[in-house]
Short mmCIF file of C-alpha atoms in Angstrom, two decimals:
data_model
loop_
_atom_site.label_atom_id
_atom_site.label_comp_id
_atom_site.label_asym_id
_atom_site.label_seq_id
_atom_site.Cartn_x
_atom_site.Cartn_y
_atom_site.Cartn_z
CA UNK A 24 158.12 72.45 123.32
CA UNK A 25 156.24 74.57 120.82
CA UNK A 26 153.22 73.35 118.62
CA UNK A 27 155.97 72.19 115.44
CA UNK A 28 158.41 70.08 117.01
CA UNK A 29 156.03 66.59 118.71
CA UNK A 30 156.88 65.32 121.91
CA UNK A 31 159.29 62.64 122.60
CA UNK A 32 156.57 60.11 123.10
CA UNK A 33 155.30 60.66 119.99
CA UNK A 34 158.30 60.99 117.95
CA UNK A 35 159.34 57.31 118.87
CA UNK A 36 156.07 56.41 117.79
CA UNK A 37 156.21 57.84 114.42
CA UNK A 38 160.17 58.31 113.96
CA UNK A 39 160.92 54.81 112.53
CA UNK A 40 159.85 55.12 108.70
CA UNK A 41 163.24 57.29 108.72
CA UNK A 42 165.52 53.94 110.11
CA UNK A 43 163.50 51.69 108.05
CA UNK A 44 165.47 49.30 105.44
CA UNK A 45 162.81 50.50 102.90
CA UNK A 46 162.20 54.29 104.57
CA UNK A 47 162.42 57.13 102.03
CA UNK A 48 164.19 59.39 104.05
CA UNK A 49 167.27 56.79 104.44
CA UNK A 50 167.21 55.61 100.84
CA UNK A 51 167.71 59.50 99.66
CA UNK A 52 170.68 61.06 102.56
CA UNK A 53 172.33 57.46 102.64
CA UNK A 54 172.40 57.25 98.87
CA UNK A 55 176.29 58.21 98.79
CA UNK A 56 176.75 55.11 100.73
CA UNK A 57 178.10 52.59 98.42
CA UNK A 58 177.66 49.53 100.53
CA UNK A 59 175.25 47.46 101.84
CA UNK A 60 176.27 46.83 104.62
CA UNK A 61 177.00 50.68 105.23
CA UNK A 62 173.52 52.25 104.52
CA UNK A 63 172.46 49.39 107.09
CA UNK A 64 174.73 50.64 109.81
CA UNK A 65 173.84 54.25 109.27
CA UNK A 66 169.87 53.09 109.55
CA UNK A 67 170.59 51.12 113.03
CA UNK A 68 172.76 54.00 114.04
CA UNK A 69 169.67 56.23 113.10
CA UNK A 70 167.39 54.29 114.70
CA UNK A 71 168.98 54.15 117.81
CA UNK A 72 169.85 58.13 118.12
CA UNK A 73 166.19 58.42 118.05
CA UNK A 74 164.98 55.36 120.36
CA UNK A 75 167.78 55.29 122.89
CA UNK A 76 167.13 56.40 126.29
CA UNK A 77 169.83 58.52 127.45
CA UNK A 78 173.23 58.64 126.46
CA UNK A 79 173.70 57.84 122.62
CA UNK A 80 176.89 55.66 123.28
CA UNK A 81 177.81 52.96 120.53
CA UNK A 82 177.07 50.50 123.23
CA UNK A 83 173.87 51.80 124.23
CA UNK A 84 173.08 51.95 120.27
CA UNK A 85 174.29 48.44 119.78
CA UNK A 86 172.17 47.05 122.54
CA UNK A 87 169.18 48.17 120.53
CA UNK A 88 170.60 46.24 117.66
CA UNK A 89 170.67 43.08 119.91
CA UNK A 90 173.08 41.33 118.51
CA UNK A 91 176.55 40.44 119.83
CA UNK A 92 178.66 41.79 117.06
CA UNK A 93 176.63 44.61 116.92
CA UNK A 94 178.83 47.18 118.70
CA UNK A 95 182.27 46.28 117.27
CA UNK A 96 180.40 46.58 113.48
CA UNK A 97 178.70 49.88 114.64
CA UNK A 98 182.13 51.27 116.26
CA UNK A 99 184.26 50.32 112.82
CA UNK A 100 181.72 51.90 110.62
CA UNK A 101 181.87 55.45 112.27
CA UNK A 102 185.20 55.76 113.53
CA UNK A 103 187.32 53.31 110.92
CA UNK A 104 184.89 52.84 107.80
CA UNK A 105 186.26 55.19 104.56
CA UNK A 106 182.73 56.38 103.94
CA UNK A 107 182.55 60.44 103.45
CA UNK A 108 179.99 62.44 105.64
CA UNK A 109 180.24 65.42 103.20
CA UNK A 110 177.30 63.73 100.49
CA UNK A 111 174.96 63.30 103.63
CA UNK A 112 175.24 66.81 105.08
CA UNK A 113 174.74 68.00 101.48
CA UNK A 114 171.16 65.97 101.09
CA UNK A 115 170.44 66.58 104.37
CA UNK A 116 170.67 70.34 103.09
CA UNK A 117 168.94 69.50 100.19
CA UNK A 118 166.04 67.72 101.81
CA UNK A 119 165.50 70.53 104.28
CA UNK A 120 165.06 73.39 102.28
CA UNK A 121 162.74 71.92 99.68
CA UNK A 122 160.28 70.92 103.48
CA UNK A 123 161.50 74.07 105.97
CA UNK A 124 162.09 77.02 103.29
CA UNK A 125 164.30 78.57 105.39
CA UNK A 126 164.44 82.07 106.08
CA UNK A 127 168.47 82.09 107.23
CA UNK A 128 171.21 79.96 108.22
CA UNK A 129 171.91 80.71 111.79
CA UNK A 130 175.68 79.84 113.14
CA UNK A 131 175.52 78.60 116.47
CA UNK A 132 178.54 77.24 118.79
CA UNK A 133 178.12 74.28 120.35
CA UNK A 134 180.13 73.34 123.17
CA UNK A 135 180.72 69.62 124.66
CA UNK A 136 182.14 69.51 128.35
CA UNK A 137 185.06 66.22 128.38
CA UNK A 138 186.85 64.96 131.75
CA UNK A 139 190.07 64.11 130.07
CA UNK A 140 192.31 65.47 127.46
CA UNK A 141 191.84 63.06 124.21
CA UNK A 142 188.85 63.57 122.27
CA UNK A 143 189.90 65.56 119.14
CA UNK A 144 190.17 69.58 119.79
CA UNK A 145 189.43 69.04 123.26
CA UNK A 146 191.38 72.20 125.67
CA UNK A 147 190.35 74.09 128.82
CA UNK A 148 188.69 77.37 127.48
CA UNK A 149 185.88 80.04 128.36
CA UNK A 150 183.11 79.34 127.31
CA UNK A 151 180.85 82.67 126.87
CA UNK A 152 177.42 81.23 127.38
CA UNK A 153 178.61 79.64 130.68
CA UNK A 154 180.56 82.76 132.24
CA UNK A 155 183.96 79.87 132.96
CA UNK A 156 186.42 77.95 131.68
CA UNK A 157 185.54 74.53 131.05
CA UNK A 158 187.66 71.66 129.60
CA UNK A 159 186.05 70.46 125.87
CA UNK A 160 185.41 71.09 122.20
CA UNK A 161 183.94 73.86 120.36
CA UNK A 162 181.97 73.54 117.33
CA UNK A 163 179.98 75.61 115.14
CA UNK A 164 176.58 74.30 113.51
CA UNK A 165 174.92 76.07 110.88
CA UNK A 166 171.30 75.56 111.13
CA UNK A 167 168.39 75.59 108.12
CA UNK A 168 166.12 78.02 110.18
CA UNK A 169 162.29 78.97 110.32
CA UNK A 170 160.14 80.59 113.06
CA UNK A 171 158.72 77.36 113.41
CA UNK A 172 161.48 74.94 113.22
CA UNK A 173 165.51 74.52 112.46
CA UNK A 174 167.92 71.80 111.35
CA UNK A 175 171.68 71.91 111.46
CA UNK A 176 173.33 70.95 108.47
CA UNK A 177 177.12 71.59 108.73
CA UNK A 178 179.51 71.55 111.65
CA UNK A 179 183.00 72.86 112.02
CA UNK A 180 185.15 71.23 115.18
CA UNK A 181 187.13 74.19 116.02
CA UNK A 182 191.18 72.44 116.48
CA UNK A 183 193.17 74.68 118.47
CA UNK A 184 196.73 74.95 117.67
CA UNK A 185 197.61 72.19 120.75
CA UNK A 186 196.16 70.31 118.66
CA UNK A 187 197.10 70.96 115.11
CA UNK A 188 200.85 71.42 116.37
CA UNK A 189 201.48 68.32 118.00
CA UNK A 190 202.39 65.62 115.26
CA UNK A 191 201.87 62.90 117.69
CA UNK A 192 198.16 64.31 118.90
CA UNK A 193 197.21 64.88 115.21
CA UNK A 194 198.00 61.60 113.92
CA UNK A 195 196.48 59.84 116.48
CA UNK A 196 193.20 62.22 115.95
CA UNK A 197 193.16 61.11 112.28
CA UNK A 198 193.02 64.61 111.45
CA UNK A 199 193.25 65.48 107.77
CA UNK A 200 196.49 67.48 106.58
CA UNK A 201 194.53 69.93 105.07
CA UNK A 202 193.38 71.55 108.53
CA UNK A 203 194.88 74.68 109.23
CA UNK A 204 194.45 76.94 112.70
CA UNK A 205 191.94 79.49 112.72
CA UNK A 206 190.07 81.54 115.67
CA UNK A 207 186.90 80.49 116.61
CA UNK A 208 185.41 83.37 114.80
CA UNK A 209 187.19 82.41 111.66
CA UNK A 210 185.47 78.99 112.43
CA UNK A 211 182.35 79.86 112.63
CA UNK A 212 182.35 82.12 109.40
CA UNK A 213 183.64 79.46 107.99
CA UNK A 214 180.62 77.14 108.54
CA UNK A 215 178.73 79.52 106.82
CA UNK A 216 180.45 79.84 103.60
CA UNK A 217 181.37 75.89 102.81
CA UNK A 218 176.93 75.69 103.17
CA UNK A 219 176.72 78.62 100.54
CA UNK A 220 179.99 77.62 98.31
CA UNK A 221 179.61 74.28 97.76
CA UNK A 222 175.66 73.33 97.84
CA UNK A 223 173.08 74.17 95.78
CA UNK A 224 170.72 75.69 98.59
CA UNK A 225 169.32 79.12 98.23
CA UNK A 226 171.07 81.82 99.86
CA UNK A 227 169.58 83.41 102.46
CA UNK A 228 170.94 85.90 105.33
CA UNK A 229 173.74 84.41 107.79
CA UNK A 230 172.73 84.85 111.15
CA UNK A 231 175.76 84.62 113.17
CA UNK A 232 174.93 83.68 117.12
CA UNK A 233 178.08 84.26 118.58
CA UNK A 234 179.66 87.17 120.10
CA UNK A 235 182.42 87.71 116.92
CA UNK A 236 185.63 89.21 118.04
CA UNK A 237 187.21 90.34 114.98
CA UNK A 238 184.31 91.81 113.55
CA UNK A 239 186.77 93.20 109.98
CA UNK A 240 187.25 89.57 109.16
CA UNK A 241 183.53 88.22 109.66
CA UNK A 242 182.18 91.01 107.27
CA UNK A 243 184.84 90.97 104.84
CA UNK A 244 184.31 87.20 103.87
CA UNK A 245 180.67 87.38 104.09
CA UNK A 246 180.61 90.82 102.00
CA UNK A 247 182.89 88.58 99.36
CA UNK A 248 180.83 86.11 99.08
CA UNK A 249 177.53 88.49 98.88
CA UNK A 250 175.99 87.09 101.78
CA UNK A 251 173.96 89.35 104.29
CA UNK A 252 174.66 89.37 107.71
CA UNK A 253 173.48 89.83 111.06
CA UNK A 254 176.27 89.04 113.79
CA UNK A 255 176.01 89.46 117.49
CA UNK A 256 178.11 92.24 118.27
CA UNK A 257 180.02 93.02 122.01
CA UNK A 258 179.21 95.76 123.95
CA UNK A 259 183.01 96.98 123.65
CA UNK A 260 183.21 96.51 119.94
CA UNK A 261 184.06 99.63 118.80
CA UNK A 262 182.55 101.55 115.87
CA UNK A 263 182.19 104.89 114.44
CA UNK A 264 178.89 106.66 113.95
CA UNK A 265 178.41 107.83 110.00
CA UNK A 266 175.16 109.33 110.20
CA UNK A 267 175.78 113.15 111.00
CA UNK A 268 172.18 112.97 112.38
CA UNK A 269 173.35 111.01 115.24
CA UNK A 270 175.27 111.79 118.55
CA UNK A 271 178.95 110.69 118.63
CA UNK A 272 178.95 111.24 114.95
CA UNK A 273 182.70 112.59 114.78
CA UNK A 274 183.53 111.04 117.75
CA UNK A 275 185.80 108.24 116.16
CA UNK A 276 185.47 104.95 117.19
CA UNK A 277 183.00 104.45 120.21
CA UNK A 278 182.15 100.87 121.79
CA UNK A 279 178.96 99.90 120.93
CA UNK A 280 177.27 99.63 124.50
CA UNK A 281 177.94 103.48 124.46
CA UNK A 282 176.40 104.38 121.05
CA UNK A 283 173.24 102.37 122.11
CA UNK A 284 173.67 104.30 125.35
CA UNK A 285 173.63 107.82 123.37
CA UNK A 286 170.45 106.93 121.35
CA UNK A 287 168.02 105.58 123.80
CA UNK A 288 165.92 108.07 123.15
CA UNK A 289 165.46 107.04 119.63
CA UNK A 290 164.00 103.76 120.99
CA UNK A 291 160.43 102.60 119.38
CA UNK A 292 158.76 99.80 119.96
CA UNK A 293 158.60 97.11 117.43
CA UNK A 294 156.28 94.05 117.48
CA UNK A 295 157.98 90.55 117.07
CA UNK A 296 157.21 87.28 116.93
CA UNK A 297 158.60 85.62 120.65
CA UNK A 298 158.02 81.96 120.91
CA UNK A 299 154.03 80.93 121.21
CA UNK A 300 153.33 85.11 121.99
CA UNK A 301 153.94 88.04 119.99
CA UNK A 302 156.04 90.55 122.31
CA UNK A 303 156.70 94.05 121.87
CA UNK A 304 160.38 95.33 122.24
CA UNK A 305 162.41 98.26 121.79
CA UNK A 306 164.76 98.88 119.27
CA UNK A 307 166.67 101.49 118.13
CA UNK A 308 169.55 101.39 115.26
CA UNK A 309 172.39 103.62 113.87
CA UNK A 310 174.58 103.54 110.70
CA UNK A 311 178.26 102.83 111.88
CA UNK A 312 181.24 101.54 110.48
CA UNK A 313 184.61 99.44 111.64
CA UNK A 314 187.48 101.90 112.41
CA UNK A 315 190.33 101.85 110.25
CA UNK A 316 192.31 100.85 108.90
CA UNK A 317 189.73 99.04 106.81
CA UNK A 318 186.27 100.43 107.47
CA UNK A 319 184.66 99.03 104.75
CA UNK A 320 181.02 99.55 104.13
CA UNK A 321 178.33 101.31 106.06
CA UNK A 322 176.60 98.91 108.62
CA UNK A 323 173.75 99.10 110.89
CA UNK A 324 173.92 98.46 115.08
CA UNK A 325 170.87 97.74 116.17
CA UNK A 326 170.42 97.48 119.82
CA UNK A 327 167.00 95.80 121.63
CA UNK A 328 165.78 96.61 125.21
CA UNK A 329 163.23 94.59 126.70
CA UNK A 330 162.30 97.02 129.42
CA UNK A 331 162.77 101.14 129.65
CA UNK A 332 165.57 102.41 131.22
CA UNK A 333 168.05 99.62 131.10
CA UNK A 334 170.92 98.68 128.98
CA UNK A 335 170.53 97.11 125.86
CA UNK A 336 169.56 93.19 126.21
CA UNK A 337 171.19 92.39 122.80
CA UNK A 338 173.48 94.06 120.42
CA UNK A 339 173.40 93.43 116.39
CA UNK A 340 175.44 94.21 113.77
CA UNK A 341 173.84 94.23 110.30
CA UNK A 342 175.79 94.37 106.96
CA UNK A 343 174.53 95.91 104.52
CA UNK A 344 172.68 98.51 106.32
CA UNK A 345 169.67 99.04 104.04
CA UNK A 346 167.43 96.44 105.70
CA UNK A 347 164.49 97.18 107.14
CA UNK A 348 165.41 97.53 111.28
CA UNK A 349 161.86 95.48 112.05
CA UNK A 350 163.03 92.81 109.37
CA UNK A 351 166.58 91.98 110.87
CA UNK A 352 165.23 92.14 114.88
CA UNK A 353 163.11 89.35 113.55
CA UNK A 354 165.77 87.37 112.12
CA UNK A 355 167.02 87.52 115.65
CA UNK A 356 164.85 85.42 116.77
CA UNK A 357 165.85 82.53 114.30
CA UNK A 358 168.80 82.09 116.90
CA UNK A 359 166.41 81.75 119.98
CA UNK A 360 164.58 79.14 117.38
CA UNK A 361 167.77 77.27 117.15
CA UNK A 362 168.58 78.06 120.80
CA UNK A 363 165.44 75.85 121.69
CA UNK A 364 165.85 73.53 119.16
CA UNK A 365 169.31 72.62 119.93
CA UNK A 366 168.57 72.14 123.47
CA UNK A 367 165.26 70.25 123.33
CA UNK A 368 166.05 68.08 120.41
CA UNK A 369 169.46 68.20 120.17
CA UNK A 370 170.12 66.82 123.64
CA UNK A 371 167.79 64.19 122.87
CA UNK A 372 169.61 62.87 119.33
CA UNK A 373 172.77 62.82 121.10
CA UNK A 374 175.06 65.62 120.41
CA UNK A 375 177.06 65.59 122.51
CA UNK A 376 177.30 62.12 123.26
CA UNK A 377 180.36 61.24 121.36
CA UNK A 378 182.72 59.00 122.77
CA UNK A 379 185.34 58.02 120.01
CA UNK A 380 188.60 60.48 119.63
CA UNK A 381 189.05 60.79 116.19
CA UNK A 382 187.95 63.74 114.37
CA UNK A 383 186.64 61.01 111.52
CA UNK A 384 184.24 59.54 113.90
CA UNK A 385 183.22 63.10 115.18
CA UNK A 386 181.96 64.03 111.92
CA UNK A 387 180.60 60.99 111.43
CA UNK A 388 178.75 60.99 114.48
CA UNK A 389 177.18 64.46 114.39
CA UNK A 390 176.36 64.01 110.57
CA UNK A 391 173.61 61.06 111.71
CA UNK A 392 172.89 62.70 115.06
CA UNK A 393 171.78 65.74 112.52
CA UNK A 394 169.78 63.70 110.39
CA UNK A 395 167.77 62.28 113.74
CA UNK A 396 167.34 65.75 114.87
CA UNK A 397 165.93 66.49 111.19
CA UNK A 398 163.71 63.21 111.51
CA UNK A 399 162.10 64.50 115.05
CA UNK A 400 162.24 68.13 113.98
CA UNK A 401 160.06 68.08 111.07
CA UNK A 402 158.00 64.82 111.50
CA UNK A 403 154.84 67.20 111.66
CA UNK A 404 155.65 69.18 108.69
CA UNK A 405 152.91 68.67 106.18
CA UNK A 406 155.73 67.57 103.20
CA UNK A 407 157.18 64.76 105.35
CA UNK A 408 155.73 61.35 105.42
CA UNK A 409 154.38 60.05 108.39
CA UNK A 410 156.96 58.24 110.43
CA UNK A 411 156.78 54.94 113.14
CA UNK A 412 159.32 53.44 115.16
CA UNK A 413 160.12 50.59 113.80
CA UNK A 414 163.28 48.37 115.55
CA UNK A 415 165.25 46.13 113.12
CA UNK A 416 168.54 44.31 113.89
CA UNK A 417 171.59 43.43 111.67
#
């Protein structure tokens, strides 16, 4: 784990200040709570997403507690209580900036294996990162991000159209009217733009770290909403060259793999930051745009090879495409932050450790799972307060 983000030991020595009745941190993200009773719950909940020893279950969580009535109180309040997660993500938000800075929000899926077939959005589907098809949910997390450390702050539960077709599956999920089918890359630029349109956080570059499909629609609603953007890009996408300089300039469109391909010569090396080490890569970059019928604006592919004479390790799409190359191949490596962070935190808080079926108690769920991955994430940060375990009971 790098030098930022403590070890487990020491987070539950220091994490508790956060579930305390009188922490700081709770008072301010569990202000929209109107109840009592409710900002209690979400500080045992809290407290037991960061003290629990594997799996985050209500149950497990409850035992903490120690009380009897501890799991049935804990189990109404996130998957039947009329409390909104929305206020919470948005301080979370709040809070983070003002202590990270961030230099982008990175979009990240997040995918949760499931044996059976009722947990909300839940459908047999490939899953990229894994090379098969697996049966469970997709999400999309978009993550406050530094070289140092990252935070998720918003998640989208992708609902497949099994799902949001079948009256008897929806109502049962508790899923609100108002959700409508989209692709997963719709999704996931989606989880971008409700950060940036309805919270006051600064607006920084999206960084999207998944391999987008229908690249028109990505850069369209990010170009509307004047939001840079550096996307992951396929090999096969295809794009056409607009810099005359350039071989296949002319050429109509061309997958990307082979522009990259066409250009290796062009490669220079280019100095990044790489976890604990600085690394040198190679990088090279041309101007390209989609093929019609909407091409839009010019945009920059940017391709990265770690050794000479191999293909391409990672592809990049940039929009606009006036940034400096060096710039945007370090924003890159805001998604192997997040990458590391997700995985060495984020397994810990719980993530995917959801057992209820209703898309209420998913939200609710991952909305204090992200505010314990917050709590362990920046609990060296020189603007937090120092934090103990502490373990209370109803």
């Amino acid at each position: 784990m790098n030098a930022k983000v403590v070890s487990w030991h020491r987070i539950r020595e220091r994490a508790y200040d956060a579930a305390h009745p009188d922490g700081e941190l709770c008072a301010e993200l569990f202000a929209s709570l109107r109840r009592s009773d409710q900002r209690l719950r979400a500080r045992q909940y809290l407290s037991g997403l960061l003290a629990v020893q594997g799996r985050k279950s209500i149950r497990n969580i409850a035992a903490l507690v120690g009380r009897d009535a501890a799991e049935q109180s804990l189990h109404h309040f996130i998957t039947n209580s009329t409390w909104n997660w929305s206020p919470i993500r948005e301080a979370l938000a709040d809070r983070v900036t003002r202590v990270l800075a961030p230099r982008a929000w990175v979009v990240r899926p997040l995918f949760i294996p499931k044996a059976g077939e009722h947990s909300v959005g839940v459908e047999r589907q490939f899953v990229p990162e894994r090379g098969q098809v697996i049966n469970g949910q997709l999400a999309f997390g978009a993550w406050a991000a530094t070289e140092q450390a990252s935070v998720p702050v918003q998640w989208r539960l992708h609902l497949p159209e099994s799902w949001l077709g079948d009256a008897h599956r929806r109502r049962r999920a508790e899923i609100p009217d108002e959700a409508e089918a989209e692709t997963p890359d719709e999704c996931a630029a989606a989880t971008a733009l409700t950060v940036l349109g309805r919270w006051a956080v600064p607006k920084r570059p999206i960084v999207l770290d998944t391999h987008v499909t229908g690249l028109g629609g990505v850069v369209r609603s990010l170009a509307e909403a004047e939001t840079p953007l550096l996307t992951r890009v396929k090999g096969s996408a295809r794009l056409v060259v607009t810099d005359s300089a350039m071989p296949g300039y002319r050429a109509g469109a061309v997958p990307a793999r082979h522009i990259m391909e066409s250009v290796q010569g062009l490669r220079r090396p280019l100095r990044v930051a790489g976890g604990p080490v600085r690394r040198t890569t190679l990088v090279a970059a041309v101007r390209v745009r989609l093929p019609q019928p909407e091409p839009g604006p010019d945009l920059l592919l940017i391709g990265e090879w770690h050794e000479r004479g191999k293909a391409p390790a990672a592809l990049w799409l940039a929009a606009p495409a006036t940034a400096p190359v060096g710039d945007l191949v370090r924003l890159t490596r805001l998604a192997q932050r997040v990458g590391q962070d997700e995985e060495q935190i984020g397994e810990e808080v719980g993530f995917r450790d959801f057992e209820g079926r209703s898309f209420r108690g998913w939200h609710r769920h991952m909305t204090l799972a992200s505010v314990a991955h917050a709590v362990s994430a920046l609990a060296d940060e020189p603007d937090e307060p120092h934090l103990h375990i502490r373990r209370f009971s109803a």
